[in-house]
Every structure is written in structure tokens, then in C-alpha cells.
Short mmCIF file of C-alpha atoms in Angstrom, two decimals:
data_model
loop_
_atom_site.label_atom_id
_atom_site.label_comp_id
_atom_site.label_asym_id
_atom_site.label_seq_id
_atom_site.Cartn_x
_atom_site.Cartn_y
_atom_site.Cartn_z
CA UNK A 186 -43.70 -2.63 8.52
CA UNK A 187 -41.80 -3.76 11.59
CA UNK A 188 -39.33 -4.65 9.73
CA UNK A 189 -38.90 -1.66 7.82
CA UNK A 190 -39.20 0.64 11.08
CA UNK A 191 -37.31 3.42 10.79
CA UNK A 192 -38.11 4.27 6.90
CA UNK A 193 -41.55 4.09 7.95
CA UNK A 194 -41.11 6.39 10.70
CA UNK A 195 -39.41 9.00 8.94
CA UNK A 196 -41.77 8.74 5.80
CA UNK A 197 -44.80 9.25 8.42
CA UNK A 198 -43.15 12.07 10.07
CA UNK A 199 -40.55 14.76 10.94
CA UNK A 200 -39.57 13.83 13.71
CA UNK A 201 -35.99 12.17 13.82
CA UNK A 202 -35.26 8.44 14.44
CA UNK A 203 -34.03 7.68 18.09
CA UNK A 204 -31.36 5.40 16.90
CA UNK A 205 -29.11 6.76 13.78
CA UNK B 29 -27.07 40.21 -30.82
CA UNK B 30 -27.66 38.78 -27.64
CA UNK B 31 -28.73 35.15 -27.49
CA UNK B 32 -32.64 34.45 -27.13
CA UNK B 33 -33.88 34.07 -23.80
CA UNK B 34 -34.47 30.76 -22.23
CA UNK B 35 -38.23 29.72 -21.59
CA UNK B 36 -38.83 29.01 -17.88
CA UNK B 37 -38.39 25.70 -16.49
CA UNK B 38 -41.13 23.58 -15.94
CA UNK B 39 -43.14 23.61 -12.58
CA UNK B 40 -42.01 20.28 -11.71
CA UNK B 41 -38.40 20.98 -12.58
CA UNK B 42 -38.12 23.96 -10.89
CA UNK B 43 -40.14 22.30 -7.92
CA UNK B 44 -37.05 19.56 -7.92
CA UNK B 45 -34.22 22.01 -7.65
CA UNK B 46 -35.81 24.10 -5.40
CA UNK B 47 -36.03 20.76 -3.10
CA UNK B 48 -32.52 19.83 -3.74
CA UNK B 49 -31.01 18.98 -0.85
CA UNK B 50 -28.23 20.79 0.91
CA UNK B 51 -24.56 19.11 0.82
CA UNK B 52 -23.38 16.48 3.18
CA UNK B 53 -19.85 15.33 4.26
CA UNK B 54 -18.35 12.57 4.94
CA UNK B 55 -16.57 13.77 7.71
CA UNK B 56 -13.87 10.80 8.31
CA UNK B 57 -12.92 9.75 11.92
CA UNK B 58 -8.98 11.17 11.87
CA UNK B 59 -8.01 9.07 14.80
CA UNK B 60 -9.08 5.72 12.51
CA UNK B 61 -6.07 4.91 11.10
CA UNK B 62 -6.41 4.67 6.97
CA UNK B 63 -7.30 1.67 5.42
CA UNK B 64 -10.18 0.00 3.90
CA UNK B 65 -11.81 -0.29 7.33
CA UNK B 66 -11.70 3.28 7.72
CA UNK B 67 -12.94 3.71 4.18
CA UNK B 68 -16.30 1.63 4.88
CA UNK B 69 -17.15 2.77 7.99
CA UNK B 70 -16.61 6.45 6.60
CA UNK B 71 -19.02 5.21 3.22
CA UNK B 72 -21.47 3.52 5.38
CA UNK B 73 -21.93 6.36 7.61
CA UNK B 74 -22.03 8.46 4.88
CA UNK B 75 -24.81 6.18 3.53
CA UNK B 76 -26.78 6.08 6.25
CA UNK B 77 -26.62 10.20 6.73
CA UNK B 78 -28.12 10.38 2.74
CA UNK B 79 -30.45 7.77 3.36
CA UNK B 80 -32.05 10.39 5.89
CA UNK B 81 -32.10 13.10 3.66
CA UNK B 82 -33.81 10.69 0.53
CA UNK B 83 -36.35 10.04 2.06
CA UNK B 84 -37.00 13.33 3.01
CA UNK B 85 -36.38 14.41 -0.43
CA UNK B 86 -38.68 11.97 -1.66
CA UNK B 87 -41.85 13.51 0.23
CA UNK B 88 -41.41 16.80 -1.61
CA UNK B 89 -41.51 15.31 -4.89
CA UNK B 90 -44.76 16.57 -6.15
CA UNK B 91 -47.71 13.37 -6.24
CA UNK B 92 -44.92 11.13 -4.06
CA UNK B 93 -46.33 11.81 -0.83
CA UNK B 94 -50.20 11.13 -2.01
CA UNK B 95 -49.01 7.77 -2.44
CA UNK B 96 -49.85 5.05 0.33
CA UNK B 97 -47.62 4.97 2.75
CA UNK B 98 -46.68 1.47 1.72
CA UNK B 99 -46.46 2.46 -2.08
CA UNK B 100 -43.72 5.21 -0.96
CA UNK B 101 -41.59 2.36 1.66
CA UNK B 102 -41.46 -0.12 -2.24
CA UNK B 103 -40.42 2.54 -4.02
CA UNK B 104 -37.71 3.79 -1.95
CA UNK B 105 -36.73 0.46 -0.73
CA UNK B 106 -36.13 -0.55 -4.33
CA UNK B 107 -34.26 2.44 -6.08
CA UNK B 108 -32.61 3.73 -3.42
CA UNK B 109 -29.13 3.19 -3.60
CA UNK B 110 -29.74 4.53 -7.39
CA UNK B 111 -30.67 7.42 -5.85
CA UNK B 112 -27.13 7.63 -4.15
CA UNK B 113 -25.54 6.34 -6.89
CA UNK B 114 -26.45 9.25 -9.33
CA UNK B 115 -26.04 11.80 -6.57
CA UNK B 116 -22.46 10.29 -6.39
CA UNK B 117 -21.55 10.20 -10.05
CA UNK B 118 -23.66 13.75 -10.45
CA UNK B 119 -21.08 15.46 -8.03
CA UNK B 120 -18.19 13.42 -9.78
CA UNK B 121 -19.20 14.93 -13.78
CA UNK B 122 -16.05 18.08 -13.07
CA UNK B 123 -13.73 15.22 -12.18
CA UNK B 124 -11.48 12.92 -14.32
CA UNK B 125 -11.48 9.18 -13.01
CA UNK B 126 -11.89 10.45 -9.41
CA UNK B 127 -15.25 9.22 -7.50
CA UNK B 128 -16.79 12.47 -5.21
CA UNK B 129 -18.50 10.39 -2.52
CA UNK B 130 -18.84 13.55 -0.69
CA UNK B 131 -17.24 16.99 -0.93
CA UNK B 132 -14.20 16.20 1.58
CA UNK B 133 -14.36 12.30 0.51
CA UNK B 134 -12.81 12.06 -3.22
CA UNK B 135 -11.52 8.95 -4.25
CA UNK B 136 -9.07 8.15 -7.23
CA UNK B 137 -8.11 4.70 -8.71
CA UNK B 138 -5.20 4.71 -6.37
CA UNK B 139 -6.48 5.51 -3.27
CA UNK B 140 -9.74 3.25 -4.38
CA UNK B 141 -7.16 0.51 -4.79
CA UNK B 142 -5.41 0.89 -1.08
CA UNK B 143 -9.11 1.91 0.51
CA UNK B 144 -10.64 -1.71 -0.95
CA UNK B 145 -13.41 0.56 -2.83
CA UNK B 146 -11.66 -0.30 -6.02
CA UNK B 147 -14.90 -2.68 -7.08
CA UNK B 148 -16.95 0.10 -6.44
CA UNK B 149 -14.96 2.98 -7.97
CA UNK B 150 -14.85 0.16 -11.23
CA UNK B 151 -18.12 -0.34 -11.25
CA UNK B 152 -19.05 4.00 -10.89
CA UNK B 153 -16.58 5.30 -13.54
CA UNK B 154 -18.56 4.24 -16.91
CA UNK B 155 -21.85 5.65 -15.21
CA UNK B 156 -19.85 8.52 -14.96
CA UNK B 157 -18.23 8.68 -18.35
CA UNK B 158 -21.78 7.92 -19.86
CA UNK B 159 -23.31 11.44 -17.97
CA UNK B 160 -19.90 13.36 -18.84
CA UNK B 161 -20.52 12.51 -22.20
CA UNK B 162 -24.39 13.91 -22.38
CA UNK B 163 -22.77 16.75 -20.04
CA UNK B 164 -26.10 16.31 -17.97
CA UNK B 165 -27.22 19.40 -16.38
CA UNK B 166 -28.69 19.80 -12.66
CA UNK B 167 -32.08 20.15 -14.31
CA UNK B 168 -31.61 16.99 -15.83
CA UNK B 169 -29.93 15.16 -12.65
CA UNK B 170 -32.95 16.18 -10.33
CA UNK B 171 -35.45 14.93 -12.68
CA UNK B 172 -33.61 11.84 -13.42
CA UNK B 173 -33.27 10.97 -9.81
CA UNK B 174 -37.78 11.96 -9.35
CA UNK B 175 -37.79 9.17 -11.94
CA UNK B 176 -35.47 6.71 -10.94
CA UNK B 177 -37.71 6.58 -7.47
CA UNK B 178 -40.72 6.37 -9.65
CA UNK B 179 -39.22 4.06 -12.21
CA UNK B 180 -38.22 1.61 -9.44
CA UNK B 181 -39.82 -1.99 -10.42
CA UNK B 182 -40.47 -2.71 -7.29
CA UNK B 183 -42.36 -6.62 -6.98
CA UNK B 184 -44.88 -4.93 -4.07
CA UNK B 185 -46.61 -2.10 -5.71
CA UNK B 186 -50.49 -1.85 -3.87
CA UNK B 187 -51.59 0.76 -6.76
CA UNK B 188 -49.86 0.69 -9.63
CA UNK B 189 -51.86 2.94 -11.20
CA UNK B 190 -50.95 5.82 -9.12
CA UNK B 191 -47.55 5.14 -9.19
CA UNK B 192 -47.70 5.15 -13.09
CA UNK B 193 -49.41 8.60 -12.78
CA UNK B 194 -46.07 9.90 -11.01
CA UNK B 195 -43.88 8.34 -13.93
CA UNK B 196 -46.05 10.18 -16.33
CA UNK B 197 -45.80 13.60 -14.38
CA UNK B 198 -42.33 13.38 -13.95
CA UNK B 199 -41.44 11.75 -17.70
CA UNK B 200 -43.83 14.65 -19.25
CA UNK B 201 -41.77 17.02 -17.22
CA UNK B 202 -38.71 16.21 -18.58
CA UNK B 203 -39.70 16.44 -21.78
CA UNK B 204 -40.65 19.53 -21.43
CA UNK B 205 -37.73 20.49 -20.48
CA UNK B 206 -35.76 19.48 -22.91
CA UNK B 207 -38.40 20.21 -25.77
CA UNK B 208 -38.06 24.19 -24.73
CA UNK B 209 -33.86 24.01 -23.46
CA UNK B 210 -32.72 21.33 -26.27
CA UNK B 211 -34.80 21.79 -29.10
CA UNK B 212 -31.68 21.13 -31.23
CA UNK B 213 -31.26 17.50 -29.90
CA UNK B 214 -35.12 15.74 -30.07
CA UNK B 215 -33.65 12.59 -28.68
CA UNK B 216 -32.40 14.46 -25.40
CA UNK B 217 -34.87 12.96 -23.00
CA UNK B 218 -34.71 9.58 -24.83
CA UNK B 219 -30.63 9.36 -24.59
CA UNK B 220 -31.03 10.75 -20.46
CA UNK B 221 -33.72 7.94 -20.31
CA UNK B 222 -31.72 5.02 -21.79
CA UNK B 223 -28.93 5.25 -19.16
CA UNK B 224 -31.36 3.84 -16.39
CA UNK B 225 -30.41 0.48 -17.19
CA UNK B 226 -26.94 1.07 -16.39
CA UNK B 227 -27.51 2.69 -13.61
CA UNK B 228 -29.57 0.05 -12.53
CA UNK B 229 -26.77 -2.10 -13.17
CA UNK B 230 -24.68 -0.42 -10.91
CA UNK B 231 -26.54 0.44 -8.45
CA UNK B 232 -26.91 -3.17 -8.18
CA UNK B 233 -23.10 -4.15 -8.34
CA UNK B 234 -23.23 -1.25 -4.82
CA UNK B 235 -25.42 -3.31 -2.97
CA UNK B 236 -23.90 -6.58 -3.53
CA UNK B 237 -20.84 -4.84 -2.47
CA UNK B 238 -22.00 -3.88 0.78
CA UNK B 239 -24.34 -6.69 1.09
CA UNK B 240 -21.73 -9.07 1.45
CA UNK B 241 -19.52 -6.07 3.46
CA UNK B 242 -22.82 -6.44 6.08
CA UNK B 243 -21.94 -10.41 6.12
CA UNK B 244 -18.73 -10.21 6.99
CA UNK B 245 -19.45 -7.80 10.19
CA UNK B 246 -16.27 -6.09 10.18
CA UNK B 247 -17.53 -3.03 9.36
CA UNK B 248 -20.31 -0.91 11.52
CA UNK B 249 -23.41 0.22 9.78
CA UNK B 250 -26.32 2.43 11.42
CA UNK B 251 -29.46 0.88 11.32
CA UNK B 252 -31.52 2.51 8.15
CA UNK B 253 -28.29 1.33 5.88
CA UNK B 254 -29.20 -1.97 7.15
CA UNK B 255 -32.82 -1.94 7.20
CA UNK B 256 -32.52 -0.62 3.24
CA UNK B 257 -30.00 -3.10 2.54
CA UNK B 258 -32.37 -6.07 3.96
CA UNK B 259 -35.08 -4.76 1.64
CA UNK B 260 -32.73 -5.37 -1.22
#
């Protein structure tokens, strides 16, 4: 999951990535 | 005498355009001058910007987000760049031989050829022709793309039973739809079902292509393209 850290972020929530 | 009235769409089907989402440009840098490095950066960003709005496409499709959390990272992390790729050739079915990456990003042979997309643009157009053909319809396109994510092999499924329980959902609604829209043509679903493989195909040709663009490191990519593109 670390790995995979921002597709895991936005699938758990709304909020936008810090880094895009 | 006017023509019968169409039967309603399907919940799920009318669910999936409803959740459609909005347009998005590519918005090129003018003061890059033209070339192919322009041209990737532009596609890359572009990438990256759809990536976004997948994913938060893929949460509205109805039994996605009761998935594990894990079950919904496999699935998108295998199919995608077949989600782009049919969004891509979707908004390209009006044109002849020209690729619609975006609404202000169009790309014919030519300008493939001088941007360095002309791999790509090869590998789009008989995806394309194949749709054009079957003159898919948005109805068709949004359920295609529900079961492209949900039709997505991926090696690290945790329940595969639930995931089959979204193919079914999604396969029975497409059915449907084409059972009350095409009754004339039975094989409908079937024929919009047996282009998967190519797009597969070519989905796959895309990410070799910017696999090995990531490997050369001319070219800057945002770090979701290159988190998907390790998963591949």
C-alpha cells in the first residue's frame, strides 16, 4: 500500500493528493 | 405513425451516465516549443489529470466501492489505462483517422508522425474503426468501461467472488440494455463484449509505450501516472 500511495488515498477519500 | 417509444434504460445504465464524468483538456504549455517532447509531457499530464477523475469514477459505480479497499487498488491498477484508452477512442468515433486525446488535443497521422505518438496513434486507430463500425452508443461506452474495470484479470484479487458479483451486475445490465434498445440485433452485447480483447491489446501496446517513455526520463510525469504505470 505504500507503494501504491496516492491511489489509495484518493480511493479512501475526497480529499485531494498533496502532490499532483 | 410515430415510432414506438423507447423502454427506459436500465438502473445501472442510467446510474453510469449520470456519473459520467465532465470533460478534461489537455491544455498544452504554448511556450514549449512543438515536438514530441511537448507532445508527451502534454499526454502524460493529461494522463495523470484522468487518472484522478477514474478513480473517482470508479467509486460511483454501483457494488465498486463495497469492495475491499485492496480489491478496488487491483482492479484499477490493472485496467486502467483501458479505461483511458476507450475514453480516448469513444471521443474519437465522429472523427476519420484523427485520435481525440482531449477536446483541444486532436491528433492526425501527420502530426502523430512529427509529435513521435505515431506508435500510439497505430496502435488506437483499429480500436477505433472496430467501435465506428458497431457505431457504439454512450450507453454502451459507459457500460463497457464499468466492465472493463470489473473484467480486469488482475493476479491479486482477495475476493473473487465479490468481484464476480460486479461482472454479473454490470454484464446483466448490458444486456438489458440491449435486449429492450436492440432487439433486432441478439448478438449486440456479445459483438460489444468480444472487442475487450483488443482493447486489451492495446491498452497494453500504451503502457509499453510509456513504460519505456518513463525509462528514458526525458519526459516529466506526475506521480499517480507513475505509481499506475509501476503497477503495470
Amino acid at each position: 500500500k505504500e507503494k501504491h500511495k496516492i491511489l489509495h488515498q484518493l480511493l479512501q477519500n475526497n480529499t485531494s493528493p498533496v502532490d499532483l | 405513425i410515430p415510432p414506438p417509444a423507447k423502454k427506459p434504460l436500465t438502473k445501472i445504465v442510467s446510474h453510469l451516465l449520470v456519473v459520467e464524468p465532465e470533460k478534461i483538456y489537455a491544455m498544452p504549455d504554448p511556450t514549449m516549443p512543438d515536438g514530441d517532447v511537448k507532445a508527451l509531457t502534454t499526454l502524460c499530464d493529461l494522463a495523470d489529470r484522468e487518472l484522478v477523475v477514474i478513480i473517482g469514477w470508479a467509486k460511483h459505480i454501483p457494488g465498486f466501492s463495497t469492495l475491499s479497499l485492496a480489491d478496488q487498488m487491483s482492479l484499477l491498477q490493472s485496467a486502467w489505462m483501458e479505461i483511458l484508452v476507450l475514453s480516448i477512442v469513444f471521443r474519437s468515433l465522429p472523427c476519420e483517422d484523427e485520435i481525440v486525446y482531449a477536446e483541444d488535443y486532436v491528433v492526425d497521422e501527420e502530426q502523430a508522425r512529427i509529435s513521435g505518438l505515431l506508435d500510439l496513434h497505430v496502435a488506437i486507430l483499429p480500436l477505433a474503426r472496430r467501435y465506428k463500425k458497431l457505431r457504439m452508443e454512450k450507453e454502451e461506452f459507459v457500460s463497457l468501461k464499468a466492465i472493463a474495470l470489473a473484467n480486469s484479470d488482475s493476479m491479486h484479487i482477495e475476493n473473487i467472488e465479490a468481484v464476480q458479483r460486479l461482472q454479473d451486475s454490470l454484464h446483466e445490465a448490458l444486456q438489458d440494455f440491449e435486449g429492450s434498445q436492440h432487439p433486432e440485433d441478439p448478438r449486440r452485447a456479445g459483438k460489444l463484449l468480444m472487442t475487450l480483447p483488443l482493447l486489451r491489446q492495446t491498452a497494453t501496446k500504451a503502457v509499453q509505450h510509456f513504460y519505456s517513455i518513463k525509462m528514458q526520463g526525458k519526459i516529466p510525469m506526475h506521480k499517480l501516472f507513475l505509481e499506475m504505470l509501476e503497477a503495470k
